[in-house]
PDB file of C-alpha atoms and ligand atoms in Angstrom:
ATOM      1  CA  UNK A 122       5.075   9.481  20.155  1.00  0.00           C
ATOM      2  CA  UNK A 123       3.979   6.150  20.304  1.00  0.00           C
ATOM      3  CA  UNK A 124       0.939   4.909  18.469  1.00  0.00           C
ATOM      4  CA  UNK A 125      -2.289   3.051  19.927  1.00  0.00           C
ATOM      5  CA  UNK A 126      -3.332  -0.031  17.449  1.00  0.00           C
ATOM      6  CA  UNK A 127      -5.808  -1.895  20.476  1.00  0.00           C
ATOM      7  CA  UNK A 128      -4.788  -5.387  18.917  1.00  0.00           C
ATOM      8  CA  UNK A 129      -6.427  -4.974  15.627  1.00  0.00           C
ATOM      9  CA  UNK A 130      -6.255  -7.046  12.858  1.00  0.00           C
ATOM     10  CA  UNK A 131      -4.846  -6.510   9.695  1.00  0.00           C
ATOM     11  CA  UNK A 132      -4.420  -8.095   6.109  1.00  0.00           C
ATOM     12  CA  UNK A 133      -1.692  -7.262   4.263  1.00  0.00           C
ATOM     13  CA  UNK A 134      -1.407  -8.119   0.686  1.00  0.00           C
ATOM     14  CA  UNK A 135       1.826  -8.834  -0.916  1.00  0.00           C
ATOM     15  CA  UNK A 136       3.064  -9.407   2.694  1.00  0.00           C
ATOM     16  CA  UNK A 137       5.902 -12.163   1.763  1.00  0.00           C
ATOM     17  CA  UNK A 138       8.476 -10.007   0.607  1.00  0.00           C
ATOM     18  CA  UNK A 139       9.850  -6.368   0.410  1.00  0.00           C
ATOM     19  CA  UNK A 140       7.586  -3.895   1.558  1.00  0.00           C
ATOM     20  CA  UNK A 141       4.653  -5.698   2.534  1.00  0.00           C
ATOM     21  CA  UNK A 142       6.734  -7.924   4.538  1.00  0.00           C
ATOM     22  CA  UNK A 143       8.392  -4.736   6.354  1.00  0.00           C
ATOM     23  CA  UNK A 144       4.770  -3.596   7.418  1.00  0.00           C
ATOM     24  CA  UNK A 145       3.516  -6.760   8.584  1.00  0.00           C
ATOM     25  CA  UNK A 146       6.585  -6.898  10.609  1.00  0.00           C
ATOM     26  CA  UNK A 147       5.872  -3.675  11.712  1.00  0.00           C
ATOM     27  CA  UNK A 148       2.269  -3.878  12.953  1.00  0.00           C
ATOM     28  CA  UNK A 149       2.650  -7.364  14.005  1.00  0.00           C
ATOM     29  CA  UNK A 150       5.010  -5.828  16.452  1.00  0.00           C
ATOM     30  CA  UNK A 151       3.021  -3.473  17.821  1.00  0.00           C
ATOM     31  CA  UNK A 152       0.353  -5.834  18.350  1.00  0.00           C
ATOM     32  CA  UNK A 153      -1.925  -6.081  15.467  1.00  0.00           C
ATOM     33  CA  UNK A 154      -2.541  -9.626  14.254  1.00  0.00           C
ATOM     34  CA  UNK A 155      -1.822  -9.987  10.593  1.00  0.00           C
ATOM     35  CA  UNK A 156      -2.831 -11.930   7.935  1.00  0.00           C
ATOM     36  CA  UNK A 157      -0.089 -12.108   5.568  1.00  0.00           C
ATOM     37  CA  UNK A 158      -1.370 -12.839   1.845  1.00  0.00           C
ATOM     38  CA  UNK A 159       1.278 -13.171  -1.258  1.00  0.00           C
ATOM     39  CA  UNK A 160       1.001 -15.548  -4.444  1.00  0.00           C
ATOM     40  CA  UNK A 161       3.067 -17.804  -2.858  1.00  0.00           C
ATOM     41  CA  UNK A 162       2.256 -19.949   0.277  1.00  0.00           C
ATOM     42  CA  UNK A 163       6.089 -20.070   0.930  1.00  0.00           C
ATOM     43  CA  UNK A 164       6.766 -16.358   1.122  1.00  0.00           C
ATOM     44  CA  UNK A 165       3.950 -15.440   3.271  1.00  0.00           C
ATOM     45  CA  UNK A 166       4.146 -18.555   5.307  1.00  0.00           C
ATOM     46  CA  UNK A 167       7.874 -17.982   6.241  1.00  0.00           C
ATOM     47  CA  UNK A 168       6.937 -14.162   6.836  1.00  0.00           C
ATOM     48  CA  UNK A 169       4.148 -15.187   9.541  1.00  0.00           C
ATOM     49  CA  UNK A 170       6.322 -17.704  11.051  1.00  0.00           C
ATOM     50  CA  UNK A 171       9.026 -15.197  11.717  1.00  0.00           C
ATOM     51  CA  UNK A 172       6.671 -12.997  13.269  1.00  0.00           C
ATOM     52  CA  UNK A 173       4.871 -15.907  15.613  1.00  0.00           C
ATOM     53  CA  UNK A 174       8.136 -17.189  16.508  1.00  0.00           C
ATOM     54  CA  UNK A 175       9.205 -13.340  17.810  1.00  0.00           C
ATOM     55  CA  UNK A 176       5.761 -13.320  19.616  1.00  0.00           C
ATOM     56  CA  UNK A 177       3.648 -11.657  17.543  1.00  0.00           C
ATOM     57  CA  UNK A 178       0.221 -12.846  16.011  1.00  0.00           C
ATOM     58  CA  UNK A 179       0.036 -13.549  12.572  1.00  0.00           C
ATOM     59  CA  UNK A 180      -1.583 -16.269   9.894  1.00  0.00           C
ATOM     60  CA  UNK A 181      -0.641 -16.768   6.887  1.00  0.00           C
ATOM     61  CA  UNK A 182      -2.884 -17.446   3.054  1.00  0.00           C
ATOM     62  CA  UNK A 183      -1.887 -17.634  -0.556  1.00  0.00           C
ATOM     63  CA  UNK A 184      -3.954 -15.510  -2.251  1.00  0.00           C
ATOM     64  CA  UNK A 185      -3.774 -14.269  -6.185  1.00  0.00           C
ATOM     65  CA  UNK A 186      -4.953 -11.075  -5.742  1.00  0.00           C
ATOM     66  CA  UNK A 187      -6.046 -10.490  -9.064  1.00  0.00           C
ATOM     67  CA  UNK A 188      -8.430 -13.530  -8.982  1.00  0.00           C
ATOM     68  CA  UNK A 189     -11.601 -11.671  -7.653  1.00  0.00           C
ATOM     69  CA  UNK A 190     -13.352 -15.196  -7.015  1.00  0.00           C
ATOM     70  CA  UNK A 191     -10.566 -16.445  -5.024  1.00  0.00           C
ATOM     71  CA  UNK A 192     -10.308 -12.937  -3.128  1.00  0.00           C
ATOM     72  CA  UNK A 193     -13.923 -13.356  -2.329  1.00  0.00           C
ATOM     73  CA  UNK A 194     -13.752 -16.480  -1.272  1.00  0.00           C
ATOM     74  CA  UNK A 195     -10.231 -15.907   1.341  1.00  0.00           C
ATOM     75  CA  UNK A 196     -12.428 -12.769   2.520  1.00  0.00           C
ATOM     76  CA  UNK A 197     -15.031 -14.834   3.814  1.00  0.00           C
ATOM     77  CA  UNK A 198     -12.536 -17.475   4.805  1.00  0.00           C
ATOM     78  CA  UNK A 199     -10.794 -14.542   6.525  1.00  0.00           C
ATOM     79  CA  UNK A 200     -13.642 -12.895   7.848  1.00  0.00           C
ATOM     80  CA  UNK A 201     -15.943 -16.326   9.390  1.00  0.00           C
ATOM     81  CA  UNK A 202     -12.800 -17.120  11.471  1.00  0.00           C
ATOM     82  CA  UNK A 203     -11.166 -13.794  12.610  1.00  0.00           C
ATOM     83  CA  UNK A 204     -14.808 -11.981  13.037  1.00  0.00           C
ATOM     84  CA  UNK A 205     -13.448  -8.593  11.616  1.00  0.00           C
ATOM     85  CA  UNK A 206     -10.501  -7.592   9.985  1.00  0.00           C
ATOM     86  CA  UNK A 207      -9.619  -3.749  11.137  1.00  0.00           C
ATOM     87  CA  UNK A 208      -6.684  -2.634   8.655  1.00  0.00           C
ATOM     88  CA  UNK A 209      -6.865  -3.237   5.088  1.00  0.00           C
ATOM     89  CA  UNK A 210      -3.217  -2.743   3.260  1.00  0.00           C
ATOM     90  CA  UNK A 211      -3.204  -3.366  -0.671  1.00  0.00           C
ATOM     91  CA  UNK A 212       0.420  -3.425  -1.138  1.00  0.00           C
ATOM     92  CA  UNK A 213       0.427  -6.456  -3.509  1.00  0.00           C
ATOM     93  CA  UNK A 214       2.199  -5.652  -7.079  1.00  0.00           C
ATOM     94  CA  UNK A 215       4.037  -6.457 -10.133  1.00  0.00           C
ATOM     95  CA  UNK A 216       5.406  -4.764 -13.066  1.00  0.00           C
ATOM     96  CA  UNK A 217       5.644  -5.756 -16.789  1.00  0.00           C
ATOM     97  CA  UNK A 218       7.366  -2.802 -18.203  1.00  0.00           C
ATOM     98  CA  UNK A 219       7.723  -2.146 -21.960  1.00  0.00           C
ATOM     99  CA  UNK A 220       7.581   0.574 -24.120  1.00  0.00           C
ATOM    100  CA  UNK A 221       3.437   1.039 -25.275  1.00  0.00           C
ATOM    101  CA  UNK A 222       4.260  -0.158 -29.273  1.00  0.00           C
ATOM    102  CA  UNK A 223       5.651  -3.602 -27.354  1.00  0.00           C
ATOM    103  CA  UNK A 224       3.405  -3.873 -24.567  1.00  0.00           C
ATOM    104  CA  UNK A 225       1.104  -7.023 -24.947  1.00  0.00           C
ATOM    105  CA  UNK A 226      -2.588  -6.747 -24.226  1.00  0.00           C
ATOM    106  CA  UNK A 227      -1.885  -9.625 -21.329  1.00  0.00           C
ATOM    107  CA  UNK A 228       1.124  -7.190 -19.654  1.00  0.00           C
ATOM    108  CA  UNK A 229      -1.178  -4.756 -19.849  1.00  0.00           C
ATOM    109  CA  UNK A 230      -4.181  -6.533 -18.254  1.00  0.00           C
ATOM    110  CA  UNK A 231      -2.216  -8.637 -15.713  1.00  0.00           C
ATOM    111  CA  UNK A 232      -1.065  -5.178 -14.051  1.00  0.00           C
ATOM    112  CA  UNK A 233      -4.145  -3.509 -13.809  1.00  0.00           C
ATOM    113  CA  UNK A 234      -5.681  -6.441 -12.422  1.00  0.00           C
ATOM    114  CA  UNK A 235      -2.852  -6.995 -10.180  1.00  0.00           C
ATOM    115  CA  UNK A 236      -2.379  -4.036  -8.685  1.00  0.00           C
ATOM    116  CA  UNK A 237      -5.786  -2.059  -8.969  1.00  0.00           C
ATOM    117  CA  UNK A 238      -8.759  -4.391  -9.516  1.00  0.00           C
ATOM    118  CA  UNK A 239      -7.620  -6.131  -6.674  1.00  0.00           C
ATOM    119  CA  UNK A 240      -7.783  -2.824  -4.560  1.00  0.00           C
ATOM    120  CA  UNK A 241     -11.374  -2.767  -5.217  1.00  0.00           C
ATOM    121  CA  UNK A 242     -11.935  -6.708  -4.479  1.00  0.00           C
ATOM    122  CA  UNK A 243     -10.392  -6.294  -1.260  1.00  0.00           C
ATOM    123  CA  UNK A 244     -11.912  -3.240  -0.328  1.00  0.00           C
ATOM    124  CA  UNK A 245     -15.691  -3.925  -1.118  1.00  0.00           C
ATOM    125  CA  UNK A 246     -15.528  -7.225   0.289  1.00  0.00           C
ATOM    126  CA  UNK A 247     -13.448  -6.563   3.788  1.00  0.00           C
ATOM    127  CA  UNK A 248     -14.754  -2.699   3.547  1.00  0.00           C
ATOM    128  CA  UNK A 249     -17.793  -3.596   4.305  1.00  0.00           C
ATOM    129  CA  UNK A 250     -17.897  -4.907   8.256  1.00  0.00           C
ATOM    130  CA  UNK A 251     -15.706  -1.858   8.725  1.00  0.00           C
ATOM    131  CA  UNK A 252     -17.652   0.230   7.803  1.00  0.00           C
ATOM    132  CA  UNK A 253     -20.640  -1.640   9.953  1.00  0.00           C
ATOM    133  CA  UNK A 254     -17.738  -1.850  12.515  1.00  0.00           C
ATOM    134  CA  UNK A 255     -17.211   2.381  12.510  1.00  0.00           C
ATOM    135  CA  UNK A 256     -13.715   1.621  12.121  1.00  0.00           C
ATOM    136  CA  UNK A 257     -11.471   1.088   9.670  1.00  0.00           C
ATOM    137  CA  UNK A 258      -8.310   2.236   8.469  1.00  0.00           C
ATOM    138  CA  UNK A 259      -7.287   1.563   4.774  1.00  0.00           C
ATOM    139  CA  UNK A 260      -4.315   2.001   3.406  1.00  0.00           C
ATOM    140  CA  UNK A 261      -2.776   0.973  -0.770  1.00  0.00           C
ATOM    141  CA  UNK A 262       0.528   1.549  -1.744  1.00  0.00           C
ATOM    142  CA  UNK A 263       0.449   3.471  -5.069  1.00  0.00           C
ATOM    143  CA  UNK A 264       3.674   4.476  -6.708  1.00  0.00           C
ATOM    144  CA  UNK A 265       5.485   8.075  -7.447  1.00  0.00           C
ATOM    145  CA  UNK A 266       5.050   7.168 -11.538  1.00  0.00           C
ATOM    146  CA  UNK A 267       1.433   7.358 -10.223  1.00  0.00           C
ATOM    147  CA  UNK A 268       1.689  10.851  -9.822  1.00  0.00           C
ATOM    148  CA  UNK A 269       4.469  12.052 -12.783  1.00  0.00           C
ATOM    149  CA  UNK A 270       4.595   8.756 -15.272  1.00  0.00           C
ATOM    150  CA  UNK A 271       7.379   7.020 -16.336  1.00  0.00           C
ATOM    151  CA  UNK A 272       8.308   5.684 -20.175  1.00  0.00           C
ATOM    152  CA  UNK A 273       8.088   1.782 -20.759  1.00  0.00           C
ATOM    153  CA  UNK A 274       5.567   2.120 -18.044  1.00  0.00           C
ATOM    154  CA  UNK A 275       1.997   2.766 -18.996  1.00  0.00           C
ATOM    155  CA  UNK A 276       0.549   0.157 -17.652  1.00  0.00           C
ATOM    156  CA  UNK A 277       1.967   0.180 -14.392  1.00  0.00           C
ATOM    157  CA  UNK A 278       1.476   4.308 -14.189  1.00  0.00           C
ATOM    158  CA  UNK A 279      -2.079   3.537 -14.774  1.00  0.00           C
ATOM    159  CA  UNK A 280      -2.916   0.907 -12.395  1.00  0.00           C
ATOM    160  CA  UNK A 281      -0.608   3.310  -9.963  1.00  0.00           C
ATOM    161  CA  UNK A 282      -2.536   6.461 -10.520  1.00  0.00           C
ATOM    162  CA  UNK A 283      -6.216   4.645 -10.851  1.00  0.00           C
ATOM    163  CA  UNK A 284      -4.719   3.901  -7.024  1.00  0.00           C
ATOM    164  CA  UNK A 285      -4.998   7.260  -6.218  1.00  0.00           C
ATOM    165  CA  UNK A 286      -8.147   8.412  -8.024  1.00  0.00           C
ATOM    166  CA  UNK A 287      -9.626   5.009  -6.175  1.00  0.00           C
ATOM    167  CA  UNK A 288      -8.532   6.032  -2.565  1.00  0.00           C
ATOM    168  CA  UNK A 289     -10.179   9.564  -2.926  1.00  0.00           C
ATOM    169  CA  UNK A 290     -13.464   7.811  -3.645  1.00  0.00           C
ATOM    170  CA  UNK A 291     -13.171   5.383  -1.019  1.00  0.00           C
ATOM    171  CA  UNK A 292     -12.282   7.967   1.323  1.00  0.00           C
ATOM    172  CA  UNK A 293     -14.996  10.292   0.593  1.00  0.00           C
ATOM    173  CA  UNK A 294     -17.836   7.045   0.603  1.00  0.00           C
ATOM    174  CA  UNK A 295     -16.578   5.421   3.888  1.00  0.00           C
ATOM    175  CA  UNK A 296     -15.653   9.091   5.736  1.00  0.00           C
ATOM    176  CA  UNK A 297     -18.821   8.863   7.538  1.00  0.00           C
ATOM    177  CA  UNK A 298     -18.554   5.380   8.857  1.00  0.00           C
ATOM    178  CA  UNK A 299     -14.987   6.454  10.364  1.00  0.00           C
ATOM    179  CA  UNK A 300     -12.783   4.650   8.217  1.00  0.00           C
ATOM    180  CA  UNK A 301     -10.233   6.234   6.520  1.00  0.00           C
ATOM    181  CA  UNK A 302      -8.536   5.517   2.833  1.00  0.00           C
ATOM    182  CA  UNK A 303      -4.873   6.940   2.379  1.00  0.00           C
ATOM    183  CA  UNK A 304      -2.159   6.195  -0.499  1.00  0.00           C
ATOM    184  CA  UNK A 305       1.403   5.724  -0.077  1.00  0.00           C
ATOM    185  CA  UNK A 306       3.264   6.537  -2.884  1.00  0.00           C
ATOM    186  CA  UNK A 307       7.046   5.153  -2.429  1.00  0.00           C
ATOM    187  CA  UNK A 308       9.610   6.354  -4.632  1.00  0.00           C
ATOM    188  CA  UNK A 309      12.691   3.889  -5.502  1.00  0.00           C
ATOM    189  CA  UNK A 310      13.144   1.386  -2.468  1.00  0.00           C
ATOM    190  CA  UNK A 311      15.233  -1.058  -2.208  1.00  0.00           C
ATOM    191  CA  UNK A 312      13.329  -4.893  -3.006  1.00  0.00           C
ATOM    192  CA  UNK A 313      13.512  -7.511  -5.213  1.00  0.00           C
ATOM    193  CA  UNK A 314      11.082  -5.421  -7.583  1.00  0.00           C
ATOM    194  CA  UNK A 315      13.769  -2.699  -7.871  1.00  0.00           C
ATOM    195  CA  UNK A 316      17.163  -5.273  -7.548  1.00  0.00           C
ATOM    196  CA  UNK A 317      16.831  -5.762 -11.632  1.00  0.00           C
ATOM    197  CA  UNK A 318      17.220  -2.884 -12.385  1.00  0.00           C
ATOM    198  CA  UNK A 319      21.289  -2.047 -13.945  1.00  0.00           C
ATOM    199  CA  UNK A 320      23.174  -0.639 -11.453  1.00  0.00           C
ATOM    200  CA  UNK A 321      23.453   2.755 -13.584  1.00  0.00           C
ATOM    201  CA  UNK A 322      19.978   2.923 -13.062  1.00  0.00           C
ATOM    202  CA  UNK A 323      20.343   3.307  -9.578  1.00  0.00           C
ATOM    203  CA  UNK A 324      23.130   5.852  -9.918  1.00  0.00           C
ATOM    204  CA  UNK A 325      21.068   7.950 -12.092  1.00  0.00           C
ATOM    205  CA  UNK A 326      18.040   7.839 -10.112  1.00  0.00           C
ATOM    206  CA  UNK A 327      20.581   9.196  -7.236  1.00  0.00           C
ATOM    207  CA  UNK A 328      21.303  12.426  -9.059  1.00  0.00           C
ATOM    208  CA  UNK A 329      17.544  13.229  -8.835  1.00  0.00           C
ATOM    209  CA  UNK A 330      16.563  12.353  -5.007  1.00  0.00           C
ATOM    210  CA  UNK A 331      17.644  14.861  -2.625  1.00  0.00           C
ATOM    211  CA  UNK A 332      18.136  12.824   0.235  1.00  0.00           C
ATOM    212  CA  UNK A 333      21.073  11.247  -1.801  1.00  0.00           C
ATOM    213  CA  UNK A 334      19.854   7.434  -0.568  1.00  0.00           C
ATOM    214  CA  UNK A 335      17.832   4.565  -2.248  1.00  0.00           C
ATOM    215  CA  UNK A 336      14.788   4.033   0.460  1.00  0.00           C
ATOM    216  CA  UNK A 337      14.619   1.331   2.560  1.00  0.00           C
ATOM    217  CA  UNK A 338      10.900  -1.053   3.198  1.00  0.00           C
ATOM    218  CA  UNK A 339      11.023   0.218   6.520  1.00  0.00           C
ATOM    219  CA  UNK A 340      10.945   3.771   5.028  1.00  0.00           C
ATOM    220  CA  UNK A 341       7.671   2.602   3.645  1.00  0.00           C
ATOM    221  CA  UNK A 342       6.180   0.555   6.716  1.00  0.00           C
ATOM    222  CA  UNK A 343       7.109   3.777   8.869  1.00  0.00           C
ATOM    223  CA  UNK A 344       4.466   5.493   6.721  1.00  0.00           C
ATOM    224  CA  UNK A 345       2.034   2.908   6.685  1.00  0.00           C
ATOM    225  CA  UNK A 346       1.859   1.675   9.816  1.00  0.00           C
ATOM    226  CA  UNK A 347       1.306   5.557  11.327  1.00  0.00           C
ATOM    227  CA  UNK A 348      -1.764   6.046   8.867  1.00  0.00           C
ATOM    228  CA  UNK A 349      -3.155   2.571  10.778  1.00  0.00           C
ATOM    229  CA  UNK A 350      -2.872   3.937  13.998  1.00  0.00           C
ATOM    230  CA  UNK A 351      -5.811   5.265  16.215  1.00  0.00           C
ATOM    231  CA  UNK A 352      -3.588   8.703  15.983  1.00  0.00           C
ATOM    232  CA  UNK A 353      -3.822   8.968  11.889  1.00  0.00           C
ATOM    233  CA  UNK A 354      -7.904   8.993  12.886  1.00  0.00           C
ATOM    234  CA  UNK A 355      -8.077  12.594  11.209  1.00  0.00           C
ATOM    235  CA  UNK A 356      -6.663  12.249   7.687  1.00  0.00           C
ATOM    236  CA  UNK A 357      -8.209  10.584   5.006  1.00  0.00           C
ATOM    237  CA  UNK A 358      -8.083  10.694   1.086  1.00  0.00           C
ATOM    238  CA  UNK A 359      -4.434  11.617   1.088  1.00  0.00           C
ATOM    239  CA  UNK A 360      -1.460  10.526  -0.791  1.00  0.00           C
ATOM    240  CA  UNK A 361       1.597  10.521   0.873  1.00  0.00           C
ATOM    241  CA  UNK A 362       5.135  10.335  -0.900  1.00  0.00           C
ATOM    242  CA  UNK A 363       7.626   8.821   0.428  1.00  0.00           C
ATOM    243  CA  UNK A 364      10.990   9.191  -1.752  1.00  0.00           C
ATOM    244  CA  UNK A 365      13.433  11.488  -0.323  1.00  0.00           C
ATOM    245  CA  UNK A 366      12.314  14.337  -1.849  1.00  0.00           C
ATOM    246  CA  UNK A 367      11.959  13.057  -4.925  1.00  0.00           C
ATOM    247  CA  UNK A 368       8.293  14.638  -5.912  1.00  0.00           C
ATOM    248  CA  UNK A 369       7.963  18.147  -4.350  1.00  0.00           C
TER     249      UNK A 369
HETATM  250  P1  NAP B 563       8.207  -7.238  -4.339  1.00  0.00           P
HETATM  251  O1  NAP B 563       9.438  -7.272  -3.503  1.00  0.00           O
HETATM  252  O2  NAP B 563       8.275  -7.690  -5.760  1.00  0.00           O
HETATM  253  O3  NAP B 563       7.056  -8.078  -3.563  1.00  0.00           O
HETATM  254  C1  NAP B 563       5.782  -8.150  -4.122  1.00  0.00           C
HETATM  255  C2  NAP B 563       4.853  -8.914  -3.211  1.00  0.00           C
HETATM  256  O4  NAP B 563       3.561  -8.910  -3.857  1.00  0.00           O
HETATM  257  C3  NAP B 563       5.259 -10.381  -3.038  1.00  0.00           C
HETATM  258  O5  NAP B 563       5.004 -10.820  -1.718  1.00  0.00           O
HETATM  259  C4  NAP B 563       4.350 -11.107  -4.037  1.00  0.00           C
HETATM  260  O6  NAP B 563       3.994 -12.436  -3.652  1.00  0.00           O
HETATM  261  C5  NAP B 563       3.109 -10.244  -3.978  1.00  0.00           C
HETATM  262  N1  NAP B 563       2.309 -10.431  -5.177  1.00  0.00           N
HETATM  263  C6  NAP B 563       2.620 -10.138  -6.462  1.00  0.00           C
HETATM  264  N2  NAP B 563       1.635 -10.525  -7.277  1.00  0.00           N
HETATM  265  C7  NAP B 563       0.676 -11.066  -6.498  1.00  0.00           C
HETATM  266  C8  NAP B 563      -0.567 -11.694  -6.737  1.00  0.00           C
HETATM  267  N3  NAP B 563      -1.059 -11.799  -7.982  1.00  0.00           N
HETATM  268  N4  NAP B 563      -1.262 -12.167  -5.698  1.00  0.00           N
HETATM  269  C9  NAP B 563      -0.796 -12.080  -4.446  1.00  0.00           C
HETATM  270  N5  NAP B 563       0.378 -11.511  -4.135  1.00  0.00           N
HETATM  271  C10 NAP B 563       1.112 -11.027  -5.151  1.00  0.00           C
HETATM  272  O7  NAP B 563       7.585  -5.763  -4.397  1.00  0.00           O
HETATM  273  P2  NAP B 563       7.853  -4.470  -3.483  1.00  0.00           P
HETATM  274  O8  NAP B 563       8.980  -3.722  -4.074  1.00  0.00           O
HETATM  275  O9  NAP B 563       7.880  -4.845  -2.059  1.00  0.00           O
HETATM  276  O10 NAP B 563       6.540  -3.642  -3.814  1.00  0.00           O
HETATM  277  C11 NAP B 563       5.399  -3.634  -2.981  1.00  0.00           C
HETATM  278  C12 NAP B 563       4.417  -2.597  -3.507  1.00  0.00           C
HETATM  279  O11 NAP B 563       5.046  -1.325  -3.524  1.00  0.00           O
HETATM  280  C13 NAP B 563       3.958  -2.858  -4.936  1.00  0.00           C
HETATM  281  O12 NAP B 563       2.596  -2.508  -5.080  1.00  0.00           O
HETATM  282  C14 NAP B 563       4.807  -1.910  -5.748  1.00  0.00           C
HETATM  283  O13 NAP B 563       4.183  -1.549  -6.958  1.00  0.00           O
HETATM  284  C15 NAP B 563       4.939  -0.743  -4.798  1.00  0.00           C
HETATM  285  N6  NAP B 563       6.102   0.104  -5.058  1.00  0.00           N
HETATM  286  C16 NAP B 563       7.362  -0.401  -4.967  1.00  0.00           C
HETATM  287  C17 NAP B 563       8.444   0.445  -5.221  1.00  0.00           C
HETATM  288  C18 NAP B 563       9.877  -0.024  -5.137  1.00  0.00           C
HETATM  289  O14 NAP B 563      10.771   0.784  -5.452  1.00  0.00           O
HETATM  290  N7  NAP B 563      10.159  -1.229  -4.703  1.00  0.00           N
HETATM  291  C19 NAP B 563       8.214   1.763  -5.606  1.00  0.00           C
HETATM  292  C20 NAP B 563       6.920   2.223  -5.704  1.00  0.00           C
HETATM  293  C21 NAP B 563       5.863   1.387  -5.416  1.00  0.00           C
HETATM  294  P3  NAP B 563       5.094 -13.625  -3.643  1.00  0.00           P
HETATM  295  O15 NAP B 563       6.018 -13.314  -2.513  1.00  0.00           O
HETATM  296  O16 NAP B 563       4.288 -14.848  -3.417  1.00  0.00           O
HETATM  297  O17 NAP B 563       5.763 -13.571  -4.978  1.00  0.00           O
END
């Protein structure tokens, strides 16, 4: 099957490495223009150069996503000079993991902002021409800990699973203004996020996934990039894990 996109435009947060980099590649090469957003201007800038040097269409902005003043003001930025922005992927993350007697107030606070208060800057601010637009496609990449929890990582598990609880409100506020809100909820892939973790970490985390393989960003942008398509127009609030079996 091959999907319809009708050269949308996208932002993609977190877009200069890993799996954010694997979806702008993706969409960029099936026509969407992307914005690629990440902390640094170096990542995303090299990520949107690859892409407009392959032919694709693609800008790129350094963004902290869990500055809500400067994500209002890149959304206007954004917004003034590309007139609408269709897709909306909050894949931007971090993790500060420690057990909850260690965890600092600031590793606590600097995930939840980073990975779920910027969901709903991003959202309310670009959410809104969509849904004037009557189109829209949303999609934030939660986590599997979202769903079952993991030790050493409250704070992450939280920000992961207020993910979730925040794409089934989205979903059901924007349904009738035909924009959709999904979650993807990878499972171990390999990135730099994942790369310091021991290698007996991997190993063990081997003996529990039953397609016997670490995933792969592309797994990931696979996902993604379907639930962006004019096809996925028909499912909305859904979480959708993608971690070779991993959560059944
Ligand atoms: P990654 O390789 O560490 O890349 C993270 C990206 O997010 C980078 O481009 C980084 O920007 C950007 N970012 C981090 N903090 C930011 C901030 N404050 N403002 C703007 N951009 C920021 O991570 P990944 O493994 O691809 O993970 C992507 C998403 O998938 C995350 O939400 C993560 O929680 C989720 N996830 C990953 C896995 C996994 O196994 N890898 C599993 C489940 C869920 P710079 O490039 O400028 O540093």
């Amino acid at each position: 099957m091959s999907l319809t996109y009708n050269n949308r435009v996208a932002l993609v947060t977190g877009a200069g490495r890993g799996i954010g980099k694997a979806i702008a590649e993706l969409l960029a090469k099936n026509g969407v223009t992307v914005i690629c957003v990440s902390k640094s201007a170096a990542s995303c800038g090299a990520v949107a150069e690859a892409i407009v040097a392959s032919g694709g269409k693609a800008k790129a902005l350094a963004v902290d996503v869990a500055d809500g003043a400067a994500v209002k003001q890149a959304s206007e930025q954004l917004l003034a000079e590309f007139g609408h922005i269709d897709i909306l992927v909050n894949n931007a993350g971090i993790t500060k993991d420690g057990l909850l007697f260690r965890m600092s107030e600031d590793d606590w606070e600097s995930v939840i902002s980073t990975n779920l208060t910027s969901c709903y800057h991003w959202t309310k601010l670009i959410g809104r021409p969509m849904t004037q637009k009557r189109w829209g496609r949303i999609v934030n990449i939660t986590s599997v800990v979202g769903l079952m929890g993991n030790a050493g990582q409250a704070n992450y598990c939280a920000a992961k699973a207020g993910m979730i609880g925040f794409t089934k409100a989205i979903a059901k506020e924007f349904a009738a203004r035909n924009v959709t809100c999904n979650a993807v909820a990878p499972g171990f892939i390999k990135t730099d996020m994942t790369s310091v973790l021991p290698p007996e970490a991997g190993e063990k985390l081997l003996s529990v996934i039953p397609l016997k393989r670490l995933g792969e960003a592309a797994d990931i942008a696979n996902m993604t990039a379907y639930l962006c398509s004019e096809e996925a127009g028909y499912i909305t609030g859904q979480v959708f894990t993608v971690d070779g079996g991993m959560v059944m």
